[in-house]
């Protein structure tokens, strides 16, 4: 068991780092979404989804 772990140590470390990066990105996206921020720049005039992603201002 220990020899298998040593032989695959690089793969395990790289996988752990990639998992941490993906988790951090997803957590940041959820945090931004909860604050009300979206992924677009807000310039809806030339967007194909014009008026669909933002609520209308009264």
JSON list of C-alpha atoms in Angstrom, two decimals:
[
{"chain": "A", "resi": 1, "resn": "UNK", "atom": "CA", "xyz": [0.00, 0.00, 0.00]},
{"chain": "A", "resi": 2, "resn": "UNK", "atom": "CA", "xyz": [2.77, 2.44, 0.87]},
{"chain": "A", "resi": 3, "resn": "UNK", "atom": "CA", "xyz": [4.64, 1.69, -2.34]},
{"chain": "A", "resi": 4, "resn": "UNK", "atom": "CA", "xyz": [1.51, 2.43, -4.39]},
{"chain": "A", "resi": 5, "resn": "UNK", "atom": "CA", "xyz": [1.13, 5.76, -2.57]},
{"chain": "A", "resi": 6, "resn": "UNK", "atom": "CA", "xyz": [4.76, 6.70, -3.23]},
{"chain": "A", "resi": 7, "resn": "UNK", "atom": "CA", "xyz": [4.52, 5.71, -6.89]},
{"chain": "A", "resi": 8, "resn": "UNK", "atom": "CA", "xyz": [1.42, 7.84, -7.39]},
{"chain": "A", "resi": 9, "resn": "UNK", "atom": "CA", "xyz": [2.38, 10.77, -5.15]},
{"chain": "A", "resi": 10, "resn": "UNK", "atom": "CA", "xyz": [2.75, 13.27, -8.01]},
{"chain": "A", "resi": 11, "resn": "UNK", "atom": "CA", "xyz": [-0.68, 12.38, -9.42]},
{"chain": "A", "resi": 12, "resn": "UNK", "atom": "CA", "xyz": [-2.27, 12.63, -5.99]},
{"chain": "A", "resi": 13, "resn": "UNK", "atom": "CA", "xyz": [-0.70, 16.03, -5.29]},
{"chain": "A", "resi": 14, "resn": "UNK", "atom": "CA", "xyz": [-1.63, 17.49, -8.68]},
{"chain": "A", "resi": 15, "resn": "UNK", "atom": "CA", "xyz": [-5.20, 16.22, -8.31]},
{"chain": "A", "resi": 16, "resn": "UNK", "atom": "CA", "xyz": [-5.46, 17.74, -4.84]},
{"chain": "A", "resi": 17, "resn": "UNK", "atom": "CA", "xyz": [-4.21, 21.12, -6.09]},
{"chain": "A", "resi": 18, "resn": "UNK", "atom": "CA", "xyz": [-6.63, 21.10, -9.04]},
{"chain": "A", "resi": 19, "resn": "UNK", "atom": "CA", "xyz": [-9.50, 20.17, -6.75]},
{"chain": "A", "resi": 20, "resn": "UNK", "atom": "CA", "xyz": [-8.59, 23.05, -4.43]},
{"chain": "A", "resi": 21, "resn": "UNK", "atom": "CA", "xyz": [-8.50, 25.52, -7.34]},
{"chain": "A", "resi": 22, "resn": "UNK", "atom": "CA", "xyz": [-11.86, 24.38, -8.71]},
{"chain": "A", "resi": 23, "resn": "UNK", "atom": "CA", "xyz": [-13.39, 24.56, -5.23]},
{"chain": "A", "resi": 24, "resn": "UNK", "atom": "CA", "xyz": [-12.05, 28.09, -4.71]},
{"chain": "A", "resi": 25, "resn": "UNK", "atom": "CA", "xyz": [-13.41, 29.26, -8.07]},
{"chain": "A", "resi": 26, "resn": "UNK", "atom": "CA", "xyz": [-16.84, 27.77, -7.39]},
{"chain": "A", "resi": 27, "resn": "UNK", "atom": "CA", "xyz": [-16.92, 29.26, -3.89]},
{"chain": "A", "resi": 28, "resn": "UNK", "atom": "CA", "xyz": [-16.07, 32.67, -5.34]},
{"chain": "A", "resi": 29, "resn": "UNK", "atom": "CA", "xyz": [-18.83, 32.36, -7.91]},
{"chain": "A", "resi": 30, "resn": "UNK", "atom": "CA", "xyz": [-21.38, 31.44, -5.24]},
{"chain": "A", "resi": 31, "resn": "UNK", "atom": "CA", "xyz": [-20.22, 34.31, -3.04]},
{"chain": "A", "resi": 32, "resn": "UNK", "atom": "CA", "xyz": [-20.53, 36.78, -5.93]},
{"chain": "A", "resi": 33, "resn": "UNK", "atom": "CA", "xyz": [-23.96, 35.46, -6.83]},
{"chain": "A", "resi": 34, "resn": "UNK", "atom": "CA", "xyz": [-25.16, 35.87, -3.23]},
{"chain": "A", "resi": 35, "resn": "UNK", "atom": "CA", "xyz": [-23.95, 39.50, -3.27]},
{"chain": "A", "resi": 36, "resn": "UNK", "atom": "CA", "xyz": [-26.03, 40.10, -6.39]},
{"chain": "A", "resi": 37, "resn": "UNK", "atom": "CA", "xyz": [-23.17, 40.40, -8.83]},
{"chain": "A", "resi": 38, "resn": "UNK", "atom": "CA", "xyz": [-23.40, 38.71, -12.20]},
{"chain": "A", "resi": 39, "resn": "UNK", "atom": "CA", "xyz": [-20.79, 37.54, -14.65]},
{"chain": "A", "resi": 40, "resn": "UNK", "atom": "CA", "xyz": [-21.59, 40.05, -17.34]},
{"chain": "A", "resi": 41, "resn": "UNK", "atom": "CA", "xyz": [-20.30, 43.57, -17.78]},
{"chain": "A", "resi": 42, "resn": "UNK", "atom": "CA", "xyz": [-23.75, 45.15, -17.70]},
{"chain": "A", "resi": 43, "resn": "UNK", "atom": "CA", "xyz": [-23.74, 46.55, -21.22]},
{"chain": "A", "resi": 44, "resn": "UNK", "atom": "CA", "xyz": [-26.97, 44.99, -22.44]},
{"chain": "A", "resi": 45, "resn": "UNK", "atom": "CA", "xyz": [-27.45, 47.04, -25.62]},
{"chain": "A", "resi": 46, "resn": "UNK", "atom": "CA", "xyz": [-25.58, 44.63, -27.88]},
{"chain": "A", "resi": 47, "resn": "UNK", "atom": "CA", "xyz": [-26.24, 41.44, -25.94]},
{"chain": "A", "resi": 48, "resn": "UNK", "atom": "CA", "xyz": [-28.33, 38.61, -27.40]},
{"chain": "A", "resi": 49, "resn": "UNK", "atom": "CA", "xyz": [-29.92, 38.11, -23.96]},
{"chain": "A", "resi": 50, "resn": "UNK", "atom": "CA", "xyz": [-30.89, 41.80, -23.72]},
{"chain": "A", "resi": 51, "resn": "UNK", "atom": "CA", "xyz": [-33.44, 42.26, -20.94]},
{"chain": "A", "resi": 52, "resn": "UNK", "atom": "CA", "xyz": [-33.49, 38.59, -19.87]},
{"chain": "A", "resi": 53, "resn": "UNK", "atom": "CA", "xyz": [-30.75, 38.47, -17.25]},
{"chain": "A", "resi": 54, "resn": "UNK", "atom": "CA", "xyz": [-31.36, 41.72, -15.34]},
{"chain": "A", "resi": 55, "resn": "UNK", "atom": "CA", "xyz": [-34.52, 42.82, -13.59]},
{"chain": "A", "resi": 56, "resn": "UNK", "atom": "CA", "xyz": [-36.16, 45.92, -14.97]},
{"chain": "A", "resi": 57, "resn": "UNK", "atom": "CA", "xyz": [-35.58, 49.12, -12.99]},
{"chain": "A", "resi": 58, "resn": "UNK", "atom": "CA", "xyz": [-38.88, 50.74, -11.91]}
]
